[in-house]
């Protein structure tokens, strides 16, 4: 494949690195975000490291069949970040694309513009498939992938290495030469202005800072009893669930939300939605409230808000909810929203010590929503 030395597209300039870029390389790679998510970086990252990259590292990427472009502002030619291709597999017409952006240039669409520019140039040069790997906790990078037209393809087990010597999974995003231009479609779109509300309750995406509340809520005996299997989650598992909430949303796996009392701003519980049959347009919902907030209609309001968003922006055709047969309070919530009981599925869910639990299922169609 033959690449141009300078590419200008989507409001950015891709060019070779130069000696005067060294201070900005240090600024970009000594940044805490770069240090956290980019494996193999020296820490601390110094001018010596940056000079090695400009003089040897970037040129080596080209001689190895990849590419390493400086991303520059077309008006000033100052370095904003980098974008490049690595791990080429010529027989497959495949390469891996990666990028970083200086902190001062983030939030302006630079990474998306650079990724789009290089992807289009690579496809024009004969590349058939580009992979983009992200850390599961790096939501901003996943948003870049989607905005640049890359679709979520799955998890690469233990593909990432950590500074402590451990391994972790990476998420794989892929764009093909024949894919349509523009951002990749998402199963779970963002909430309008980040929130759903009826002015009494509000729903927002779960965040890392919600871990203490979520552990307290989902460790309660009556909440655990309605889970399958009925085993309380560990604090570590809840913390990870909160850290991965944005990733679950972006990959289309699950939308996890916090329920908030609008008048006080206090969190009152949580709810969520996940697809059970993408092709059939079916998703399922779940919810739980803290004891002090039960009996006030908050769960009904939260499920109603979630259902309206699911049928509207998310394009869901059918919602399902499963409950244990004796959870009468949950049945009443679903019925007030408009769900219909569809029957008892015997032994559908795992219980304790090899036992099985019955599942009383409810379903809601758009015309049923009250």
Coordinates of C-alpha atoms in Angstrom, one line a residue, residues 10 12 27 29 60 78 200 350 358:
X10 CA -12.2 16.7 7.7
X12 CA -7.1 18.2 10.1
X27 CA 2.7 17.1 26.6
X29 CA 2.0 11.4 26.2
X60 CA 10.0 2.5 12.0
X78 CA 0.9 22.8 15.5
X200 CA -40.8 13.9 39.6
X350 CA -30.8 -20.6 38.1
X358 CA -39.7 -20.1 38.0

